[in-house]
Short mmCIF file of C-alpha atoms in Angstrom, two decimals:
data_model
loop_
_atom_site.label_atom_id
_atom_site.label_comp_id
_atom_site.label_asym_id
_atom_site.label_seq_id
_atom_site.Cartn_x
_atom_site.Cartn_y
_atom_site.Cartn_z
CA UNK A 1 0.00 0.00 0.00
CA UNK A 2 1.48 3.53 -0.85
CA UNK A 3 2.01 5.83 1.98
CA UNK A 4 -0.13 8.52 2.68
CA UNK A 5 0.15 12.18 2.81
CA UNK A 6 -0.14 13.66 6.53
CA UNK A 7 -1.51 16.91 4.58
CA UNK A 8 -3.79 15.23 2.32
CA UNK A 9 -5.06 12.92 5.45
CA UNK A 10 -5.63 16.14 8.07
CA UNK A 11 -7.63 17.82 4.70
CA UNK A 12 -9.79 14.96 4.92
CA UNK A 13 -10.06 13.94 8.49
CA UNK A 14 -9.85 17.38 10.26
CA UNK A 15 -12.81 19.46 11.16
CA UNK A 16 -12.92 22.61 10.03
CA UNK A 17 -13.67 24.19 13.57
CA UNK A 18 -12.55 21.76 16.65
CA UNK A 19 -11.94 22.08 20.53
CA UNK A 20 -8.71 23.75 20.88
CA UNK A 21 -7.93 20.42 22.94
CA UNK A 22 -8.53 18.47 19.59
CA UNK A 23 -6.35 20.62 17.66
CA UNK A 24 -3.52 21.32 19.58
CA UNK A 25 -3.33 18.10 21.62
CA UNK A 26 -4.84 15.37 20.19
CA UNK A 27 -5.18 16.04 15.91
CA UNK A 28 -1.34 16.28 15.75
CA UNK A 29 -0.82 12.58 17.31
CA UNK A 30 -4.21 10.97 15.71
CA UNK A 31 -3.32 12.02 12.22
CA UNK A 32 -0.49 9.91 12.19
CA UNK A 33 -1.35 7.13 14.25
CA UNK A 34 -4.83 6.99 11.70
CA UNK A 35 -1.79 7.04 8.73
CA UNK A 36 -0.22 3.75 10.29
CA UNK A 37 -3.81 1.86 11.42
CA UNK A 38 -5.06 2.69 8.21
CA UNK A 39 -2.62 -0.09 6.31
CA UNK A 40 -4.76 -2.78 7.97
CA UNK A 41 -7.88 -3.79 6.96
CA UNK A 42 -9.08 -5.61 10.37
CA UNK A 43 -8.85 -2.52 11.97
CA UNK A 44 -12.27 -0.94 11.43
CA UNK A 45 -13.86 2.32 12.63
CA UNK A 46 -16.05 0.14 15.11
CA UNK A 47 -13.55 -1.77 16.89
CA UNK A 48 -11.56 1.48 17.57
CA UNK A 49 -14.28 2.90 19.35
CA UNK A 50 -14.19 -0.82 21.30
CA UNK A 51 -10.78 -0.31 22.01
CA UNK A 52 -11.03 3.58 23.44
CA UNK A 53 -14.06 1.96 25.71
CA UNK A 54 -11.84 -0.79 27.12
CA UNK A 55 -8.54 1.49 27.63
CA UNK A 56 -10.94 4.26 29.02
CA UNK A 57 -12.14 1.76 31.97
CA UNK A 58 -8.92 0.71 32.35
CA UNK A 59 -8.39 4.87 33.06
CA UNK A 60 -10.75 4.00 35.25
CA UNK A 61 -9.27 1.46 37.62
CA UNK A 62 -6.14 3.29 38.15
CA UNK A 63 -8.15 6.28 39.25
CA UNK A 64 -9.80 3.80 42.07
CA UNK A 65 -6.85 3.10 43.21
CA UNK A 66 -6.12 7.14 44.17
CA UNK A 67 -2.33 7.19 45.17
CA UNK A 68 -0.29 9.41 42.95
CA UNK A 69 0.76 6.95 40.47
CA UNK A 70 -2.15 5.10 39.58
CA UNK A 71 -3.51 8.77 39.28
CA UNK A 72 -0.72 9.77 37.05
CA UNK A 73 -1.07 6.59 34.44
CA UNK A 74 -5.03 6.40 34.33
CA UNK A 75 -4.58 10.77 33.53
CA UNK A 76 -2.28 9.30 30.32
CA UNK A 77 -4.28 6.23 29.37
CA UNK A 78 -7.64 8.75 29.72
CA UNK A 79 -5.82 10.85 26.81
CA UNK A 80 -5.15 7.75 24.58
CA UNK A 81 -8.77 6.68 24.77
CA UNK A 82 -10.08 10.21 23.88
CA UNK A 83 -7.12 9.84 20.81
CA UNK A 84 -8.74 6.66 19.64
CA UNK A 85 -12.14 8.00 19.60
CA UNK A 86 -11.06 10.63 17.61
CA UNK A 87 -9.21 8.27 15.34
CA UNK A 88 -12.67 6.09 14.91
CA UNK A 89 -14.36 8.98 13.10
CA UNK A 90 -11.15 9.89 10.64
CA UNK A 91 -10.86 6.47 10.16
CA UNK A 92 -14.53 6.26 8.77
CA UNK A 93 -13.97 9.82 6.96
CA UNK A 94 -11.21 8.17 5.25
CA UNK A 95 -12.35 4.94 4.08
CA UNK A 96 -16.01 6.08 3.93
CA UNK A 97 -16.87 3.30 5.99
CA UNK A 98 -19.10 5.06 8.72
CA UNK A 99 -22.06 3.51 9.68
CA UNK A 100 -25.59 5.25 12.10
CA UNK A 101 -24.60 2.52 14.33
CA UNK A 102 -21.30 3.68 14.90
CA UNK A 103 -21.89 6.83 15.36
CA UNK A 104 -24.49 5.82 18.28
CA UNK A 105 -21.94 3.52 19.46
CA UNK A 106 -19.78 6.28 19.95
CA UNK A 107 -21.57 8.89 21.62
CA UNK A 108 -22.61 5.52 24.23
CA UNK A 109 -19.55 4.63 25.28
CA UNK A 110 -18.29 8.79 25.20
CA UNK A 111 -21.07 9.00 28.31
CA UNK A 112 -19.85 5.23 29.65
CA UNK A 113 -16.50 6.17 29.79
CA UNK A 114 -17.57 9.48 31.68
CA UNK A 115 -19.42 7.63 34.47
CA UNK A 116 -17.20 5.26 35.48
CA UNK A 117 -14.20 7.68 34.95
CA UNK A 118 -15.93 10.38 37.13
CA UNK A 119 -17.00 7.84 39.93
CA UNK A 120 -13.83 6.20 40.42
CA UNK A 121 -11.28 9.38 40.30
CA UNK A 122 -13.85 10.89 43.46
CA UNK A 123 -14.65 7.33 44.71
CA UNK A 124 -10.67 6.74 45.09
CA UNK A 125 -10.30 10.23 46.55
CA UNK A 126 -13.30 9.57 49.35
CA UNK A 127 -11.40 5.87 50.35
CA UNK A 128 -8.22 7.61 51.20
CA UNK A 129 -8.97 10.30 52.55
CA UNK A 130 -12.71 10.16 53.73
CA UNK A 131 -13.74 14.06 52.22
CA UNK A 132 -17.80 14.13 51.63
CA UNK A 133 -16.71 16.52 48.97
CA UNK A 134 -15.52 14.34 46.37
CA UNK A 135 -18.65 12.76 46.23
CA UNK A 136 -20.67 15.49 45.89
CA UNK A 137 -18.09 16.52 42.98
CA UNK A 138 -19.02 13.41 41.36
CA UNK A 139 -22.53 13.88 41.09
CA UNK A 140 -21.30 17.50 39.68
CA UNK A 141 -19.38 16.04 37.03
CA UNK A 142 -21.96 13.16 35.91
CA UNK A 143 -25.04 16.03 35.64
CA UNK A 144 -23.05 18.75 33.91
CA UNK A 145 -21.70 15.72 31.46
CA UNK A 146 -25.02 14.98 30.94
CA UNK A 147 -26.53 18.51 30.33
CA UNK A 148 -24.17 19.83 28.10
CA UNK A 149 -24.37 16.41 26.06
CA UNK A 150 -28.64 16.41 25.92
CA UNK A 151 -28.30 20.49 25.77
CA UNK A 152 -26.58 20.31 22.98
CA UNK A 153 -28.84 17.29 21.01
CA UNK A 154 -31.74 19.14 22.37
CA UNK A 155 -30.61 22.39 20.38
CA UNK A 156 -29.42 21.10 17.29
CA UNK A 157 -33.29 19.42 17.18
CA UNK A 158 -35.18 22.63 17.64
CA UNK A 159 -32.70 24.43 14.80
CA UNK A 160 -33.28 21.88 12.42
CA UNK A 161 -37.44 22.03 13.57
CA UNK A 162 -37.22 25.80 13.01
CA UNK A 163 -35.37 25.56 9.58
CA UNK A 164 -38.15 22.67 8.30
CA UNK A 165 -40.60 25.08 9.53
CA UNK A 166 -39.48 28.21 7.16
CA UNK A 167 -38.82 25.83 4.20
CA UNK A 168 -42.46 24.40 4.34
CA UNK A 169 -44.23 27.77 5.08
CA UNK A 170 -41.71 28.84 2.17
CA UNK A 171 -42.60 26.54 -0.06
CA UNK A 172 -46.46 26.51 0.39
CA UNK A 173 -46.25 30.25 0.12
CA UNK A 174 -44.85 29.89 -3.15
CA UNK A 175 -47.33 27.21 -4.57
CA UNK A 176 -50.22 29.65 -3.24
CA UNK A 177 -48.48 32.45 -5.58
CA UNK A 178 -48.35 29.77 -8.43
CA UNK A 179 -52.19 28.99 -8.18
CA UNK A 180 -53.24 32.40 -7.94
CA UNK A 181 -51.05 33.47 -11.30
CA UNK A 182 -52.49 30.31 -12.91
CA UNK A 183 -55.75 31.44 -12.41
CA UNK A 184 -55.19 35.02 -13.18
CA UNK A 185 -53.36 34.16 -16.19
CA UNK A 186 -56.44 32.02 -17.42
CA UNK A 187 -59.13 34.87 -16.73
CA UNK A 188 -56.88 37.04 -19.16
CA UNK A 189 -56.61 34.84 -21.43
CA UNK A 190 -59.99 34.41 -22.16
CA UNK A 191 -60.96 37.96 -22.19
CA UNK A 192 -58.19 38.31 -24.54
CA UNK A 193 -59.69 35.56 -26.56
CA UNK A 194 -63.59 37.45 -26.29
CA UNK A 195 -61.48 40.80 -27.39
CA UNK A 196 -60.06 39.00 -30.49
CA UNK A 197 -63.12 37.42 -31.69
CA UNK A 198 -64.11 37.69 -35.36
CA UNK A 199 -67.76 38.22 -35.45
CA UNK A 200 -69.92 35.82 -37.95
CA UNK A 201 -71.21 37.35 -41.14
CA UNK A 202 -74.98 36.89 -42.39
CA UNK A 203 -75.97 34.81 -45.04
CA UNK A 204 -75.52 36.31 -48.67
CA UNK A 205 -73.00 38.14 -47.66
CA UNK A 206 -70.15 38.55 -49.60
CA UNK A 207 -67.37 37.62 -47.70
CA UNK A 208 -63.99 40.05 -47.61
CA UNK A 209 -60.62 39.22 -47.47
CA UNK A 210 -60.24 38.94 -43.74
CA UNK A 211 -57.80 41.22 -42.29
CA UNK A 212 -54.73 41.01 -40.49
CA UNK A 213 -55.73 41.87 -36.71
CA UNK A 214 -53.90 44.80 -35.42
CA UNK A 215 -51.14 43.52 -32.57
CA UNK A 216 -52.45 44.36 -29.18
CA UNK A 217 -49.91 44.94 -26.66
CA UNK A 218 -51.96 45.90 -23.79
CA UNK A 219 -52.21 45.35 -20.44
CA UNK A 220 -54.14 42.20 -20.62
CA UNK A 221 -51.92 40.65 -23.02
CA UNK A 222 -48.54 40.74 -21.51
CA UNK A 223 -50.18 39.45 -18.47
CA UNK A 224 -51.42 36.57 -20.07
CA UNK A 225 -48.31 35.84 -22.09
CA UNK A 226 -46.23 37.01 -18.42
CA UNK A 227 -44.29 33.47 -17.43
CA UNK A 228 -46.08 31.60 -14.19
CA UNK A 229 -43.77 31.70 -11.20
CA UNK A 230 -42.24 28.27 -10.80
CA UNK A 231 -43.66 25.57 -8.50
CA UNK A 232 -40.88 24.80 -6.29
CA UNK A 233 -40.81 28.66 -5.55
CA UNK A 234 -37.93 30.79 -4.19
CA UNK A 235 -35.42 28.71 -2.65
CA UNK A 236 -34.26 29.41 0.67
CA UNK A 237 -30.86 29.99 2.22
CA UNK A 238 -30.12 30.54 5.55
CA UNK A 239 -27.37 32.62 6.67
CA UNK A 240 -25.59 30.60 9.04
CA UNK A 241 -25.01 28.11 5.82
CA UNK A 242 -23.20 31.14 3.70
CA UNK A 243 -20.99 32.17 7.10
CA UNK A 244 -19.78 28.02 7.51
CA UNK A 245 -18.48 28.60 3.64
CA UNK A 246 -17.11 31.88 3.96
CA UNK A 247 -16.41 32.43 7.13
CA UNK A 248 -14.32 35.79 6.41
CA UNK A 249 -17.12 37.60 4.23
CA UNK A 250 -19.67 39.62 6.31
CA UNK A 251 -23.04 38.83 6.53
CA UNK A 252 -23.96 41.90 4.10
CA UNK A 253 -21.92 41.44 1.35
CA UNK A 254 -22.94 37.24 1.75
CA UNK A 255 -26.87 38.79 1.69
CA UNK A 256 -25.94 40.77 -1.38
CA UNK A 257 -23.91 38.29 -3.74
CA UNK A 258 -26.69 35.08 -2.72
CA UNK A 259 -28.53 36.08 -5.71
CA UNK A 260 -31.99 33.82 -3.74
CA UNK A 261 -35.08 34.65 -3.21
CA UNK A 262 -34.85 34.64 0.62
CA UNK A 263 -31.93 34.83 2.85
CA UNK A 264 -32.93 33.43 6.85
CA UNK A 265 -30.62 35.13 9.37
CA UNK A 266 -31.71 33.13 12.59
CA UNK A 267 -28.87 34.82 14.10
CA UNK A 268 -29.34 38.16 13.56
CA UNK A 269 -30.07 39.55 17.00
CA UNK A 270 -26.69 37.74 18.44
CA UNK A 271 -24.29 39.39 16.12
CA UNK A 272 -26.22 42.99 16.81
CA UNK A 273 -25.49 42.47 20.45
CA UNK A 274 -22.08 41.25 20.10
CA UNK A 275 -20.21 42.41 17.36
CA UNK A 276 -16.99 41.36 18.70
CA UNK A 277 -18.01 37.63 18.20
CA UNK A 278 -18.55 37.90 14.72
CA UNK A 279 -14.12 39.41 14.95
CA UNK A 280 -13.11 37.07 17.22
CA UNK A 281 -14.56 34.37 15.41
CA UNK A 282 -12.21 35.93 11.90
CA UNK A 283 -9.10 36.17 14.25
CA UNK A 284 -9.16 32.47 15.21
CA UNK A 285 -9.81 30.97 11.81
CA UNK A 286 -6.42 30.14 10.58
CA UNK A 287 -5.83 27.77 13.88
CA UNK A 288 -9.04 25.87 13.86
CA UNK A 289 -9.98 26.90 16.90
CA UNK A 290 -14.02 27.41 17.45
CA UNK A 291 -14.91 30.03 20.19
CA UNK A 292 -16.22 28.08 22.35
CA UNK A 293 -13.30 27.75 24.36
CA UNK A 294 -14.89 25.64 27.37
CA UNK A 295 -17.33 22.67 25.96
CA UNK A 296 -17.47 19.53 26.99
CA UNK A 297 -13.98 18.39 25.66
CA UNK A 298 -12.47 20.70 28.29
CA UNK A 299 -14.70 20.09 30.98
CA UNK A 300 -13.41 16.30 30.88
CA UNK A 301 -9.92 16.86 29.76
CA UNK A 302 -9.35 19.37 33.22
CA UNK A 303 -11.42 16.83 35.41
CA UNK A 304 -9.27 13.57 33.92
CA UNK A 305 -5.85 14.65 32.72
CA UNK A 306 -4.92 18.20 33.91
CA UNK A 307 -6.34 17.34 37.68
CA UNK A 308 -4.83 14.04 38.24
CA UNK A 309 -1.64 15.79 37.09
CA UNK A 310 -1.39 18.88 38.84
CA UNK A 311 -2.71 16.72 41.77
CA UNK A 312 -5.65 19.63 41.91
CA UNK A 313 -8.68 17.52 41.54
CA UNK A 314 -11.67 19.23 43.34
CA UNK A 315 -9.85 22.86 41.99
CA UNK A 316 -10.03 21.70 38.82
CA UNK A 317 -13.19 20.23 38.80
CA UNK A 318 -14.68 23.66 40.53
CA UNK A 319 -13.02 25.86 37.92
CA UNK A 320 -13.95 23.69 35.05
CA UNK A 321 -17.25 23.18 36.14
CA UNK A 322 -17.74 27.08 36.39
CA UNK A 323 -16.39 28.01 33.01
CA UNK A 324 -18.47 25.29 31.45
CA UNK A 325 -22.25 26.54 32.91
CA UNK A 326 -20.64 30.42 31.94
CA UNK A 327 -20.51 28.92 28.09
CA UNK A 328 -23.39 27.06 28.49
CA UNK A 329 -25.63 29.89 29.37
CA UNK A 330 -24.21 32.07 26.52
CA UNK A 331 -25.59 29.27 24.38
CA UNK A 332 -28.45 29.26 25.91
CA UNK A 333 -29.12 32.87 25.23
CA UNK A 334 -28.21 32.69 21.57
CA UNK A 335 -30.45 30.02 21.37
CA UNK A 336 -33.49 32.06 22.97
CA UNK A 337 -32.44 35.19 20.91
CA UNK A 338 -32.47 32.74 17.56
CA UNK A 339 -36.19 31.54 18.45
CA UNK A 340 -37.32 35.57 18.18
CA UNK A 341 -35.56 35.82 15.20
CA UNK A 342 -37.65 32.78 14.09
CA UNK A 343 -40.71 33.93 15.44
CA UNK A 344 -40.04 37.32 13.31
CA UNK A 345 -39.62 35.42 9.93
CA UNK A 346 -42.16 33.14 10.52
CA UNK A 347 -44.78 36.29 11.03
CA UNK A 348 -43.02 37.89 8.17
CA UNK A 349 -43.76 35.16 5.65
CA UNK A 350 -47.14 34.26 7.19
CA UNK A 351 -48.98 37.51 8.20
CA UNK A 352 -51.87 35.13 9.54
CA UNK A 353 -53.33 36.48 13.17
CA UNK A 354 -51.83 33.89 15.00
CA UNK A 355 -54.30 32.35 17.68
CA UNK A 356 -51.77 31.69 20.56
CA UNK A 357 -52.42 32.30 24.06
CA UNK A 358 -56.59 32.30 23.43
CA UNK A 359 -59.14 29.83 24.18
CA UNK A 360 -61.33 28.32 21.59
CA UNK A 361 -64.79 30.11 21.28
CA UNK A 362 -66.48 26.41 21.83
CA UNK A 363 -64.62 25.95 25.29
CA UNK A 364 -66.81 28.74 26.57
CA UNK A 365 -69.53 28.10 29.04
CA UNK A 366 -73.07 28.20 27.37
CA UNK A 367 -71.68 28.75 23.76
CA UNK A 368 -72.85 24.93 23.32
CA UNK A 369 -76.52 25.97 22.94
CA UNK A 370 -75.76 28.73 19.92
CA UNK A 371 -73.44 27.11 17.80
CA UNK A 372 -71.90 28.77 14.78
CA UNK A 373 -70.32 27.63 11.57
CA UNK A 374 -67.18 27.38 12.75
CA UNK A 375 -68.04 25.37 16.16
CA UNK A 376 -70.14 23.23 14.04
CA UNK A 377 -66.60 22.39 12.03
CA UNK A 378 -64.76 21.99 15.18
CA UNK A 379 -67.62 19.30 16.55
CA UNK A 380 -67.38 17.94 13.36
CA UNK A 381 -64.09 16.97 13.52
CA UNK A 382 -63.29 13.26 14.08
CA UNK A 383 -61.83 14.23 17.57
CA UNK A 384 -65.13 15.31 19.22
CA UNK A 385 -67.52 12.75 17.72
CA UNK A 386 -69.55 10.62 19.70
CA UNK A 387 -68.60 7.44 20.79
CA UNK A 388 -69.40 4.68 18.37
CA UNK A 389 -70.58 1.19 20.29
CA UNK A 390 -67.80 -0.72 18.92
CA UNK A 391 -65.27 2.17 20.76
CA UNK A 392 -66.90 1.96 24.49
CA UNK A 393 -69.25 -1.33 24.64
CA UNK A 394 -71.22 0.10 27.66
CA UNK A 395 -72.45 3.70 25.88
CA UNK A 396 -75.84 4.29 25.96
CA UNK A 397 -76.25 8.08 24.46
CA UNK A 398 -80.17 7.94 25.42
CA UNK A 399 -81.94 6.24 27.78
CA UNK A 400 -83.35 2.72 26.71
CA UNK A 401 -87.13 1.82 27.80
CA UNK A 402 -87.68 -1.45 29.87
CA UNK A 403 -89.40 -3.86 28.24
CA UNK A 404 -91.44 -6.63 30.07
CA UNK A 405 -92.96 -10.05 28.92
CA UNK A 406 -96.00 -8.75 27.32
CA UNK A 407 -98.11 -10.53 25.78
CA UNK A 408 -99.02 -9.80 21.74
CA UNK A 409 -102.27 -8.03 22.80
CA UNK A 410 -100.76 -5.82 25.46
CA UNK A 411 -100.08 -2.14 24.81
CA UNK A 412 -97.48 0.27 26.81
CA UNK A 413 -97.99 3.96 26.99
CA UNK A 414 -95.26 5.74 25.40
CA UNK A 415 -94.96 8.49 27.75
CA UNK A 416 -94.21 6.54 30.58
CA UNK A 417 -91.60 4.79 28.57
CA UNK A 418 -90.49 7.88 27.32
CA UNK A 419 -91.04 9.89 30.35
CA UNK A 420 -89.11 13.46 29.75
CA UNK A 421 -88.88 13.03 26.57
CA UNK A 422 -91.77 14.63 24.73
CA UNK A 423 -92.81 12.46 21.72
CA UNK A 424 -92.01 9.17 20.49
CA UNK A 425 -90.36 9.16 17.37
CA UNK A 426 -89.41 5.60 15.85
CA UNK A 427 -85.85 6.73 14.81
CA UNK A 428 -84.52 7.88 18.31
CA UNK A 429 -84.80 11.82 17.65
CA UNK A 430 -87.57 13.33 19.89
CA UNK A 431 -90.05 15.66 18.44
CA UNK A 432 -92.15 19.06 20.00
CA UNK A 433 -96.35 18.48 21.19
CA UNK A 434 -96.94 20.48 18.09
CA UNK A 435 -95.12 18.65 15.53
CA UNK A 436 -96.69 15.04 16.46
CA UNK A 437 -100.38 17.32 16.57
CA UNK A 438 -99.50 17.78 13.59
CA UNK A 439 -99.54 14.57 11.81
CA UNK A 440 -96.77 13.44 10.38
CA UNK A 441 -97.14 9.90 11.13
CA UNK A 442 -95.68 10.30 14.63
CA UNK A 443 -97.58 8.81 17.52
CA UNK A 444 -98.20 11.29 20.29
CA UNK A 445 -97.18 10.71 24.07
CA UNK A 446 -100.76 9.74 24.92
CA UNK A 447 -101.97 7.51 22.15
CA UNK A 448 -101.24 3.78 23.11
CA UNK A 449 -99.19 1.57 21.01
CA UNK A 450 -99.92 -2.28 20.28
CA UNK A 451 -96.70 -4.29 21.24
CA UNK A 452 -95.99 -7.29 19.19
CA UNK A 453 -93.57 -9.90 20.30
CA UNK A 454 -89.90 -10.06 18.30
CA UNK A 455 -88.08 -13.13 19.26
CA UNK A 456 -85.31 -12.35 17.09
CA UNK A 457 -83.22 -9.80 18.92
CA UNK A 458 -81.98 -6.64 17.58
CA UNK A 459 -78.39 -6.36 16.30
CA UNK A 460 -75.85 -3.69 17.86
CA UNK A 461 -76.36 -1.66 14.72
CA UNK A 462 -80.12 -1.24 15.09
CA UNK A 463 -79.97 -0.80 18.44
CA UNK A 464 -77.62 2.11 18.06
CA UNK A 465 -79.80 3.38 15.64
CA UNK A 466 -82.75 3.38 17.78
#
């Protein structure tokens, strides 16, 4: 096998924006060690990530141990299992052998290794020297572990749900436009049509040579020659998309030269409140470095290498811990100022009076008895419809007369049966006095009814029905 290029392989393999951990610590060794591993073809992507779980609880028995050395070799084996789970994702980069499965298997054992790595460095501490406080930093380090980590998934979720949510409104937008040309463009046609018509000459008439039609270029006729809008519509492009490819063009001149028909800036707000990020983020392009100085990478790397070390390890735990909840508020606040910017696009592409924070009009008390057209769609609605006898067995809607052995001859009076409910009516829907005065073939509440015998009972249909 030829030998690869270290430049070529870091072009592939590196991120473009990293931890400064990961680029200064831990891309310079896993670059070439993922040049040497990648000569053998046993050696997959998966069973690296195997390999960075076993050293990492290996890591993890030194640090129960707690005397100085154990401390010191679990704080170097710690960093070779973080190299080799960086080297499992290059490794897939570079053969384009990635799977979902490893990339779950990854993030698994990433929170694995955590755990048991967190409770045995403060476990080892509490057996030798019997300070409450190392437990309580373990619980510190497992929760902020885990907030950052479901923080961050959490995030990522609602950005992608707020960019699905502009590209459909978008995009139905757009076929609304189409319709509405389609239609418009069809009314002027045919009135240009009626305007062109040649009228029909009488008989005997001696026809003419018919003459040319003067060209009409009015109004009506450029509109129903004008081109209908595409269907997919204007296509969208958000901001933060045109920033990841040019990172050193501002956000005006990348608004400018997009040439689309909408530009989303869900960020918008952020970089009008702090300019200097937008600068800072320029200055450290060239080393790789993202600005978020203190994420999770740090957090464990302090905790697991630099404490066991230095021989700091609640210090390093507090300071880490502090600088990681300062980051992970900032986020937090982009985040909230990113959802107004969403709610301000979404209002500007659908001008619809929104309905939030009301009640519906048929929640009301009393509004049952005058219903309107658009209660009567709400009831309608599959939701709110009765119970059928199939859904709840035991559902009477109305109440069913008793019926007693009578014999063929023997009548019942209706309105005791019926007590309540004004007049009989054979289909189950009660009618007024006057109506069944009336006569229309309805039996009224005081006329008695011969009763014949039905052996043959009624079926759950008919009985509904009744």
């Amino acid at each position: 096998m030829a030998k690869l290029s270290l430049r070529a392989v870091q072009k592939l393999t590196c991120k473009k924006r990293d931890a400064w951990w990961t680029v200064f610590l831990v891309d310079p060794v896993a670059t070439r060690m993922l040049i040497v591993l990648a000569r053998f073809r046993f050696i997959t992507p998966n069973r690296v990530t195997w390999a960075a779980l076993f050293i990492g609880l290996a890591s993890a028995g030194f640090f129960l141990q707690g005397d100085r050395r154990s401390l010191l070799i679990g704080a170097l084996l710690y960093h070779l299992s973080f190299i080799l789970d960086c080297i499992d994702g290059k490794l897939a980069r570079l053969k384009g052998n990635g799977t979902v499965f490893g990339g779950w298997l990854d993030y698994v054992f990433d929170r694995i290794r955590v755990l048991f790595c967190a409770l045995a460095l403060m476990g080892g501490q509490f057996l030798r020297t019997g300070g409450e406080r190392y437990l309580l930093a373990a619980l510190v380090v497992v929760f902020l572990d885990m907030l950052r980590y479901v923080d961050a998934l959490q995030i990522y979720k609602m950005r992608m749900s707020m960019r699905t949510k502009i590209e459909k409104v978008t995009k139905e937008r757009a076929e609304a436009d189409r319709e509405e040309a389609e239609r418009e463009a069809r009314a002027r046609q045919a009135r240009h049509q009626a305007d062109g018509h040649v009228p029909v000459q009488p008989l005997g008439h001696v026809p003419l040579q018919p003459q040319p039609q003067p060209q009409r270029h009015d109004q009506s006729q450029q509109a129903a020659q004008a081109p209908i809008p595409d269907a997919e519509g204007p296509r969208v492009v958000f901001m933060e998309d045109l920033l990841r490819d040019n990172p050193t063009t501002p956000a005006e001149t990348l608004r400018a030269e997009a040439g689309a028909g909408a530009v989303i800036d869900l960020h918008e707000q952020f970089r009008g409140q702090f300019p200097w990020y937008t600068r800072l983020r320029r200055a450290m392009l060239h080393t790789r470095v993202r600005p978020h100085l203190i994420s999770g990478i740090e957090f464990q790397m302090f905790i697991f290498i630099v404490g066991p070390l230095i021989g700091e390890i609640l210090w390093s735990t507090a300071v880490s811990a502090a600088l990681l909840m300062l980051f992970e508020l900032v986020i937090m606040y982009k985040f909230w100022l990113s959802t107004r910017d969403f709610t301000r696009v979404m209002e500007e592409l659908d001008p619809t009076p929104s309905t939030a924070g009301s009640i519906a009009p048929h929640l009301h008390r009393g509004r049952h008895r005058q219903r309107s057209a658009v209660q009567e769609a709400l009831l309608s609605d599959e939701r709110y419809r009765t119970p059928e006898p199939e859904d709840d067995p035991g559902f009477h809607p109305y109440p069913q007369p008793q019926y007693h052995r009578l014999e063929p001859q023997d009548t019942y009076d209706v309105q005791e049966a019926f007590a309540g409910f004004g007049a009989y009516d054979p289909y189950g829907a009660p009618m007024e006095h006057g109506a069944a005065a009336a006569g229309h073939g309805t039996p009224t509440a005081t006329q008695p009814i011969p009763v014949q015998r039905v052996d043959t009972p009624w079926t759950q249909q008919e009985d509904h029905r009744r």
